[in-house]
Amino acid sequence: MVNLNTIPPKNGRSYYLALGLEGSANKLGVGIVKHPVLAQHEQGDLSHQCQAQILANIRDTYVTPPGEGFLPRDTARHHRNWCVRLIKRALQEAGVKEPSNDLDVICFTKGPGMGAPLHSVAVAARTCSLLWGVPLVGVNHCVGHIEMGREITGAANPVVLYVSGGNTQVIAYSEKRYRIFGETLDIAIGNCLDRFARTLRISNAPSPGYNIEQLALQCPNKERLVELPYTVKGMDLSMSGILAYIDTLAKDLFRQNKKNKILFEPKTGEQKVGVNDLCYALQEDLFAMLVEITERAMAHVDSNQVLVVGGVGCNERLQEMMGQMCSDRAQGQVHATDERFCIDNGVMIAQAGLLEYRMGQATTDFKDTVVTQKFRTDEVHVGWRE
């Protein structure tokens, strides 16, 4: 049985309060979460039912012009410019007047992610820790997504599909670790979608992946699917070759290269395929690969639950395809959240960090608060689960 009250709340209160800072990519998030103290008879593997109260969830996104990605230096500058303002707003929204007395812990993203943005947020976390005398917890970004998803959906022990701009993994829990069953061998699915959006030169607001999803919905002939490479290798997958192939198609489309028989009728030169068709085909191809490896992981661990987390998890077509697969597997269930919690946010860092804190994994030594661009999901000791 797991005791989630290893460290008692500050000042003898009946609840814990955590501030979370997220800045691993182009989204800066600040969140504050509250956990009530669980009675002794409520202890156990209930970390997916912490009865968490979200007191603040504020986010600001660094958006670049169409056709451009976000550079680490410029993203870090954005985070430095906005961090103090977002922290003040979150404290005010949560009604936290004296952080030194009210906060039990400050949580920040330790990795993985882009080095410069991660470092900017870590400096802010250390500064707040010094000012208020509050301990720190460095959080694995992926574990933050998982624990937020488990709390919001109530999924007890699902197979996790983690799909974001920097990561693509199929995960299941076993013996105090989140075990990686399969992952991308090159680029992540979010990065693949973002880079194709740059090729199309479509807007980066609110996000490139969302805009591709909207274009795919406008595909006029979904029965005539543009054939793309399909690269599943056991439990892993590869997307760089698919991106290179569809990029070539898009460039030929823009150049009106009528020698391309996939895009144009050979005899008449009439265009057969448009941008909407390419967006739809890319989504269908990539999502089918994800569904395949997720189903294989479910069969291996004998599970009928899937939890989809990460920014790409907002995609309704991905949720629909995953739902179709689960319905064929003994009435399986798909658990997913909306953009408030799928997209990078500070609350997920506060949630995972507070669980670590309650198990005695906090630190006040700054030499242990370094960030890292490479922080594997299975490196984290998940002490709060049975």
Short mmCIF file of C-alpha atoms in Angstrom, two decimals:
data_model
loop_
_atom_site.label_atom_id
_atom_site.label_comp_id
_atom_site.label_asym_id
_atom_site.label_seq_id
_atom_site.Cartn_x
_atom_site.Cartn_y
_atom_site.Cartn_z
CA MET A 1 0.00 0.00 0.00
CA VAL A 2 1.34 3.42 -1.00
CA ASN A 3 1.22 6.23 1.53
CA LEU A 4 0.71 9.47 -0.39
CA ASN A 5 1.14 11.50 2.80
CA THR A 6 4.82 10.67 3.39
CA ILE A 7 5.56 14.40 3.67
CA PRO A 8 2.86 16.24 5.67
CA PRO A 9 1.41 19.50 4.30
CA LYS A 10 2.91 22.79 5.41
CA ASN A 11 1.61 24.40 8.62
CA GLY A 12 -0.55 21.39 9.51
CA ARG A 13 -3.09 22.10 6.76
CA SER A 14 -5.50 19.54 5.36
CA TYR A 15 -4.25 20.02 1.78
CA TYR A 16 -1.14 20.38 -0.39
CA LEU A 17 -0.53 23.25 -2.83
CA ALA A 18 1.94 23.15 -5.75
CA LEU A 19 3.07 25.65 -8.38
CA GLY A 20 4.06 24.16 -11.75
CA LEU A 21 6.19 25.77 -14.47
CA GLU A 22 6.37 24.30 -17.98
CA GLY A 23 8.55 25.62 -20.80
CA SER A 24 10.09 22.74 -22.73
CA ALA A 25 9.07 24.09 -26.13
CA ASN A 26 7.16 27.11 -27.46
CA LYS A 27 4.45 27.07 -24.80
CA LEU A 28 5.03 28.66 -21.42
CA GLY A 29 2.60 27.34 -18.82
CA VAL A 30 2.02 28.15 -15.16
CA GLY A 31 -0.40 26.12 -13.07
CA ILE A 32 -1.41 25.71 -9.45
CA VAL A 33 -2.95 22.50 -8.16
CA LYS A 34 -4.40 21.55 -4.77
CA HIS A 35 -4.54 18.03 -3.28
CA PRO A 36 -6.57 17.23 -0.16
CA VAL A 37 -4.90 14.99 2.42
CA LEU A 38 -6.13 11.43 1.99
CA ALA A 39 -7.34 9.55 5.06
CA GLN A 40 -5.46 6.40 6.01
CA HIS A 41 -8.19 4.11 4.66
CA GLU A 42 -7.95 5.89 1.29
CA GLN A 43 -4.29 5.07 0.75
CA GLY A 44 -3.17 2.76 -2.05
CA ASP A 45 -2.88 3.08 -5.81
CA LEU A 46 -5.19 6.07 -5.96
CA SER A 47 -2.79 8.49 -7.62
CA HIS A 48 -5.25 8.70 -10.54
CA GLN A 49 -7.92 9.94 -8.10
CA CYS A 50 -6.09 12.58 -6.07
CA GLN A 51 -9.24 14.74 -6.06
CA ALA A 52 -6.99 17.44 -7.48
CA GLN A 53 -8.40 20.94 -7.72
CA ILE A 54 -7.02 23.08 -10.52
CA LEU A 55 -6.76 26.60 -9.13
CA ALA A 56 -4.94 28.17 -12.09
CA ASN A 57 -3.91 27.05 -15.58
CA ILE A 58 -2.37 29.86 -17.61
CA ARG A 59 -0.43 29.53 -20.86
CA ASP A 60 1.22 31.76 -23.44
CA THR A 61 2.48 30.46 -26.80
CA TYR A 62 5.38 31.78 -28.83
CA VAL A 63 4.01 31.90 -32.39
CA THR A 64 6.25 32.36 -35.43
CA PRO A 65 5.24 33.50 -38.94
CA PRO A 66 3.89 30.92 -41.44
CA GLY A 67 6.63 28.73 -42.88
CA GLU A 68 8.95 29.22 -39.90
CA GLY A 69 9.70 27.09 -36.85
CA PHE A 70 10.66 28.37 -33.40
CA LEU A 71 14.34 28.66 -32.56
CA PRO A 72 15.59 27.84 -29.04
CA ARG A 73 17.10 31.29 -28.48
CA ASP A 74 13.95 33.18 -29.47
CA THR A 75 11.71 30.78 -27.54
CA ALA A 76 13.82 31.22 -24.41
CA ARG A 77 13.55 34.99 -24.78
CA HIS A 78 9.76 34.69 -24.98
CA HIS A 79 9.70 32.59 -21.79
CA ARG A 80 11.90 35.05 -19.92
CA ASN A 81 9.69 37.96 -20.99
CA TRP A 82 6.45 36.31 -19.90
CA CYS A 83 7.35 34.09 -16.95
CA VAL A 84 7.00 36.62 -14.13
CA ARG A 85 3.73 37.97 -15.49
CA LEU A 86 2.21 34.51 -15.79
CA ILE A 87 3.32 33.51 -12.30
CA LYS A 88 1.74 36.65 -10.84
CA ARG A 89 -1.51 36.00 -12.72
CA ALA A 90 -1.61 32.38 -11.58
CA LEU A 91 -1.04 33.29 -7.93
CA GLN A 92 -3.75 35.93 -8.12
CA GLU A 93 -6.21 33.59 -9.86
CA ALA A 94 -5.56 30.87 -7.27
CA GLY A 95 -5.90 33.28 -4.35
CA VAL A 96 -2.36 32.61 -3.13
CA LYS A 97 -1.38 35.78 -1.25
CA GLU A 98 1.67 34.52 0.63
CA PRO A 99 3.54 31.96 -1.51
CA SER A 100 6.16 31.39 1.20
CA ASN A 101 3.43 30.18 3.59
CA ASP A 102 0.93 28.72 1.14
CA LEU A 103 3.01 26.72 -1.36
CA ASP A 104 4.34 23.30 -0.40
CA VAL A 105 6.48 22.85 -3.50
CA ILE A 106 7.53 24.47 -6.79
CA CYS A 107 7.65 22.08 -9.74
CA PHE A 108 9.42 22.72 -13.04
CA THR A 109 10.07 20.75 -16.23
CA LYS A 110 13.49 19.11 -16.00
CA GLY A 111 13.28 17.62 -19.50
CA PRO A 112 13.10 16.46 -22.19
CA GLY A 113 12.82 19.51 -24.39
CA MET A 114 14.73 22.40 -25.95
CA GLY A 115 17.74 23.39 -23.85
CA ALA A 116 17.45 27.17 -23.77
CA PRO A 117 13.71 27.36 -22.98
CA LEU A 118 14.06 24.66 -20.30
CA HIS A 119 16.90 26.59 -18.69
CA SER A 120 14.92 29.86 -18.68
CA VAL A 121 12.06 28.28 -16.75
CA ALA A 122 14.41 26.44 -14.37
CA VAL A 123 16.05 29.77 -13.48
CA ALA A 124 12.61 31.22 -12.72
CA ALA A 125 11.79 28.21 -10.52
CA ARG A 126 15.07 28.53 -8.60
CA THR A 127 14.48 32.25 -8.11
CA CYS A 128 11.01 31.66 -6.68
CA SER A 129 12.40 28.90 -4.46
CA LEU A 130 15.01 31.29 -3.02
CA LEU A 131 12.54 34.15 -2.56
CA TRP A 132 9.89 32.07 -0.85
CA GLY A 133 11.91 29.30 0.81
CA VAL A 134 9.94 26.56 -0.98
CA PRO A 135 11.53 23.25 -2.13
CA LEU A 136 11.81 22.26 -5.78
CA VAL A 137 10.90 19.18 -7.79
CA GLY A 138 12.18 18.58 -11.34
CA VAL A 139 9.54 16.78 -13.40
CA ASN A 140 9.79 14.58 -16.47
CA HIS A 141 7.66 16.20 -19.16
CA CYS A 142 6.10 12.92 -20.31
CA VAL A 143 5.27 11.78 -16.78
CA GLY A 144 3.54 15.13 -16.31
CA HIS A 145 1.32 14.42 -19.32
CA ILE A 146 0.53 10.91 -18.06
CA GLU A 147 -0.34 11.91 -14.51
CA MET A 148 -2.50 14.82 -15.65
CA GLY A 149 -4.32 12.52 -18.06
CA ARG A 150 -4.87 9.88 -15.39
CA GLU A 151 -6.22 12.46 -12.95
CA ILE A 152 -8.58 14.15 -15.42
CA THR A 153 -9.96 10.97 -17.02
CA GLY A 154 -9.79 8.63 -14.02
CA ALA A 155 -7.99 5.97 -16.09
CA ALA A 156 -6.44 3.64 -13.50
CA ASN A 157 -3.89 1.60 -15.45
CA PRO A 158 -4.14 2.29 -19.20
CA VAL A 159 -1.73 1.80 -22.06
CA VAL A 160 -0.53 5.32 -22.78
CA LEU A 161 -0.05 6.78 -26.25
CA TYR A 162 2.14 9.86 -25.84
CA VAL A 163 2.07 11.99 -29.00
CA SER A 164 3.54 15.48 -29.06
CA GLY A 165 5.88 17.76 -30.96
CA GLY A 166 8.99 16.17 -29.52
CA ASN A 167 7.92 12.66 -28.51
CA THR A 168 5.99 9.66 -29.79
CA GLN A 169 5.85 6.67 -27.43
CA VAL A 170 3.59 3.78 -26.41
CA ILE A 171 3.91 3.27 -22.65
CA ALA A 172 2.61 0.97 -19.92
CA TYR A 173 3.25 0.96 -16.17
CA SER A 174 5.07 -1.89 -14.42
CA GLU A 175 7.02 -2.15 -11.16
CA LYS A 176 7.51 1.53 -10.36
CA ARG A 177 8.41 2.56 -13.93
CA TYR A 178 6.61 3.72 -17.07
CA ARG A 179 7.93 1.19 -19.58
CA ILE A 180 8.33 2.19 -23.23
CA PHE A 181 6.92 -0.49 -25.54
CA GLY A 182 7.48 1.37 -28.80
CA GLU A 183 8.50 4.78 -30.06
CA THR A 184 9.58 6.79 -33.07
CA LEU A 185 12.99 6.00 -34.48
CA ASP A 186 13.50 9.49 -35.89
CA ILE A 187 11.10 12.45 -35.67
CA ALA A 188 8.01 12.76 -33.48
CA ILE A 189 4.54 12.90 -34.98
CA GLY A 190 3.99 16.49 -33.86
CA ASN A 191 7.27 17.53 -35.46
CA CYS A 192 6.25 15.72 -38.66
CA LEU A 193 2.94 17.61 -38.82
CA ASP A 194 4.59 20.92 -37.94
CA ARG A 195 7.21 20.57 -40.65
CA PHE A 196 4.60 19.69 -43.25
CA ALA A 197 2.65 22.79 -42.18
CA ARG A 198 5.78 24.84 -42.87
CA THR A 199 5.99 23.33 -46.35
CA LEU A 200 2.37 24.37 -46.92
CA ARG A 201 3.16 27.78 -45.39
CA ILE A 202 0.00 27.73 -43.29
CA SER A 203 -0.43 29.63 -40.05
CA ASN A 204 1.22 28.50 -36.81
CA ALA A 205 -1.69 29.90 -34.79
CA PRO A 206 -3.23 28.34 -32.79
CA SER A 207 -0.98 25.42 -33.80
CA PRO A 208 0.21 23.88 -37.08
CA GLY A 209 -1.22 20.45 -36.25
CA TYR A 210 -4.66 21.90 -35.54
CA ASN A 211 -4.65 23.75 -38.86
CA ILE A 212 -3.70 20.55 -40.72
CA GLU A 213 -6.59 18.80 -38.96
CA GLN A 214 -9.00 21.48 -40.19
CA LEU A 215 -7.71 21.22 -43.77
CA ALA A 216 -8.07 17.43 -43.62
CA LEU A 217 -11.72 17.80 -42.62
CA GLN A 218 -12.28 19.68 -45.89
CA CYS A 219 -10.95 16.82 -48.04
CA PRO A 220 -13.56 16.48 -50.82
CA ASN A 221 -13.04 12.80 -51.58
CA LYS A 222 -11.98 10.77 -48.55
CA GLU A 223 -12.52 7.46 -50.39
CA ARG A 224 -9.71 8.26 -52.87
CA LEU A 225 -6.80 8.26 -50.43
CA VAL A 226 -3.37 9.37 -51.60
CA GLU A 227 -1.07 6.42 -50.95
CA LEU A 228 1.88 7.19 -48.68
CA PRO A 229 4.68 5.04 -47.23
CA TYR A 230 3.70 3.07 -44.11
CA THR A 231 6.68 2.46 -41.84
CA VAL A 232 6.07 0.31 -38.77
CA LYS A 233 9.05 -1.71 -37.57
CA GLY A 234 7.90 -4.09 -34.86
CA MET A 235 6.76 -1.84 -32.02
CA ASP A 236 8.57 1.21 -33.41
CA LEU A 237 7.77 3.53 -36.28
CA SER A 238 9.54 5.96 -38.58
CA MET A 239 8.13 9.17 -40.02
CA SER A 240 11.02 11.04 -41.68
CA GLY A 241 10.65 9.14 -44.96
CA ILE A 242 6.90 9.76 -45.03
CA LEU A 243 7.50 13.48 -44.48
CA ALA A 244 10.09 13.62 -47.28
CA TYR A 245 7.69 11.86 -49.66
CA ILE A 246 4.67 14.07 -48.96
CA ASP A 247 6.86 17.20 -49.01
CA THR A 248 7.84 16.29 -52.57
CA LEU A 249 4.18 15.90 -53.52
CA ALA A 250 3.31 19.28 -52.01
CA LYS A 251 6.17 21.04 -53.81
CA ASP A 252 5.17 19.45 -57.13
CA LEU A 253 1.61 20.61 -56.48
CA PHE A 254 2.72 24.20 -55.87
CA ARG A 255 4.98 24.13 -58.95
CA GLN A 256 2.15 22.64 -61.01
CA ASN A 257 4.41 19.79 -62.08
CA LYS A 258 1.97 18.00 -64.35
CA LYS A 259 4.41 15.13 -64.89
CA ASN A 260 3.49 13.92 -61.42
CA LYS A 261 0.82 11.32 -62.16
CA ILE A 262 -0.29 11.15 -58.52
CA LEU A 263 -1.34 14.81 -58.57
CA PHE A 264 -2.42 15.36 -62.18
CA GLU A 265 -4.23 13.38 -64.90
CA PRO A 266 -1.55 12.29 -67.42
CA LYS A 267 -3.72 12.94 -70.49
CA THR A 268 -5.62 16.10 -69.60
CA GLY A 269 -3.29 17.67 -67.03
CA GLU A 270 -6.27 18.13 -64.71
CA GLN A 271 -5.42 18.38 -61.01
CA LYS A 272 -6.60 15.35 -59.04
CA VAL A 273 -5.16 16.10 -55.60
CA GLY A 274 -5.18 19.29 -53.51
CA VAL A 275 -3.72 20.45 -50.22
CA ASN A 276 -6.75 19.11 -48.31
CA ASP A 277 -6.21 15.65 -49.79
CA LEU A 278 -2.56 15.63 -48.73
CA CYS A 279 -3.40 16.71 -45.17
CA TYR A 280 -6.05 14.01 -44.92
CA ALA A 281 -3.75 11.33 -46.31
CA LEU A 282 -0.93 12.25 -43.94
CA GLN A 283 -3.19 12.11 -40.90
CA GLU A 284 -4.73 8.79 -41.89
CA ASP A 285 -1.35 7.22 -42.58
CA LEU A 286 0.37 8.37 -39.38
CA PHE A 287 -2.61 7.67 -37.13
CA ALA A 288 -3.05 4.16 -38.54
CA MET A 289 0.57 3.45 -37.59
CA LEU A 290 -0.06 4.70 -34.05
CA VAL A 291 -3.22 2.62 -33.69
CA GLU A 292 -1.36 -0.51 -34.83
CA ILE A 293 1.45 -0.32 -32.27
CA THR A 294 -0.94 0.75 -29.51
CA GLU A 295 -3.18 -2.26 -30.13
CA ARG A 296 -0.16 -4.55 -30.05
CA ALA A 297 0.88 -3.11 -26.66
CA MET A 298 -2.66 -3.56 -25.33
CA ALA A 299 -2.58 -7.21 -26.35
CA HIS A 300 0.79 -7.71 -24.66
CA VAL A 301 -0.28 -6.30 -21.27
CA ASP A 302 -3.89 -7.55 -21.55
CA SER A 303 -5.42 -4.09 -21.22
CA ASN A 304 -8.58 -2.62 -22.74
CA GLN A 305 -7.85 1.01 -21.85
CA VAL A 306 -5.90 3.60 -23.83
CA LEU A 307 -4.95 7.03 -22.55
CA VAL A 308 -3.93 9.50 -25.27
CA VAL A 309 -1.75 12.38 -24.02
CA GLY A 310 0.36 15.11 -25.57
CA GLY A 311 -0.50 17.94 -27.94
CA VAL A 312 -1.42 15.71 -30.90
CA GLY A 313 -3.82 13.88 -28.56
CA CYS A 314 -6.27 16.75 -29.09
CA ASN A 315 -6.81 15.57 -32.66
CA GLU A 316 -10.37 14.29 -32.89
CA ARG A 317 -9.62 12.03 -35.85
CA LEU A 318 -6.88 10.27 -33.86
CA GLN A 319 -9.31 9.81 -30.96
CA GLU A 320 -11.93 8.46 -33.37
CA MET A 321 -9.56 5.93 -34.95
CA MET A 322 -8.32 4.81 -31.54
CA GLY A 323 -11.94 4.46 -30.41
CA GLN A 324 -12.78 2.26 -33.40
CA MET A 325 -9.87 -0.02 -32.53
CA CYS A 326 -10.84 -0.21 -28.85
CA SER A 327 -14.47 -0.98 -29.61
CA ASP A 328 -13.30 -4.08 -31.46
CA ARG A 329 -11.26 -5.23 -28.45
CA ALA A 330 -13.78 -6.40 -25.84
CA GLN A 331 -15.41 -2.98 -25.56
CA GLY A 332 -12.19 -1.15 -24.79
CA GLN A 333 -12.10 2.49 -23.76
CA VAL A 334 -10.22 5.53 -25.00
CA HIS A 335 -9.41 8.24 -22.48
CA ALA A 336 -8.38 11.67 -23.72
CA THR A 337 -8.55 15.29 -22.62
CA ASP A 338 -9.10 18.58 -24.43
CA GLU A 339 -6.56 21.26 -25.33
CA ARG A 340 -6.44 22.60 -21.75
CA PHE A 341 -4.56 19.50 -20.64
CA CYS A 342 -3.32 17.80 -23.83
CA ILE A 343 -1.27 20.80 -24.90
CA ASP A 344 1.76 21.56 -22.69
CA ASN A 345 0.65 23.29 -19.49
CA GLY A 346 1.86 24.12 -16.02
CA VAL A 347 -0.84 22.14 -14.20
CA MET A 348 0.49 18.81 -15.44
CA ILE A 349 3.93 19.67 -14.06
CA ALA A 350 2.38 20.68 -10.74
CA GLN A 351 0.36 17.44 -10.63
CA ALA A 352 3.30 15.10 -11.26
CA GLY A 353 5.66 17.17 -9.13
CA LEU A 354 3.27 17.19 -6.18
CA LEU A 355 2.98 13.41 -6.34
CA GLU A 356 6.79 13.19 -6.23
CA TYR A 357 6.92 15.67 -3.36
CA ARG A 358 4.39 13.72 -1.32
CA MET A 359 6.64 10.67 -1.67
CA GLY A 360 9.65 12.58 -0.33
CA GLN A 361 11.35 13.24 -3.69
CA ALA A 362 11.74 17.03 -3.37
CA THR A 363 15.09 18.84 -3.19
CA THR A 364 16.41 22.20 -2.04
CA ASP A 365 19.91 21.63 -3.43
CA PHE A 366 20.32 23.62 -6.65
CA LYS A 367 22.94 21.24 -8.04
CA ASP A 368 20.12 18.71 -8.40
CA THR A 369 17.88 21.10 -10.36
CA VAL A 370 19.70 21.03 -13.68
CA VAL A 371 17.68 20.51 -16.86
CA THR A 372 18.39 18.03 -19.62
CA GLN A 373 17.23 17.76 -23.21
CA LYS A 374 17.31 13.96 -22.96
CA PHE A 375 15.25 12.58 -20.10
CA ARG A 376 13.74 9.19 -20.83
CA THR A 377 10.27 8.39 -19.54
CA ASP A 378 11.46 5.10 -18.05
CA GLU A 379 14.19 6.80 -16.00
CA VAL A 380 11.66 8.11 -13.46
CA HIS A 381 10.99 6.14 -10.28
CA VAL A 382 7.19 6.17 -9.99
CA GLY A 383 7.02 5.81 -6.22
CA TRP A 384 3.43 7.00 -5.89
CA ARG A 385 1.94 3.95 -7.68
CA GLU A 386 1.63 0.36 -6.48
#
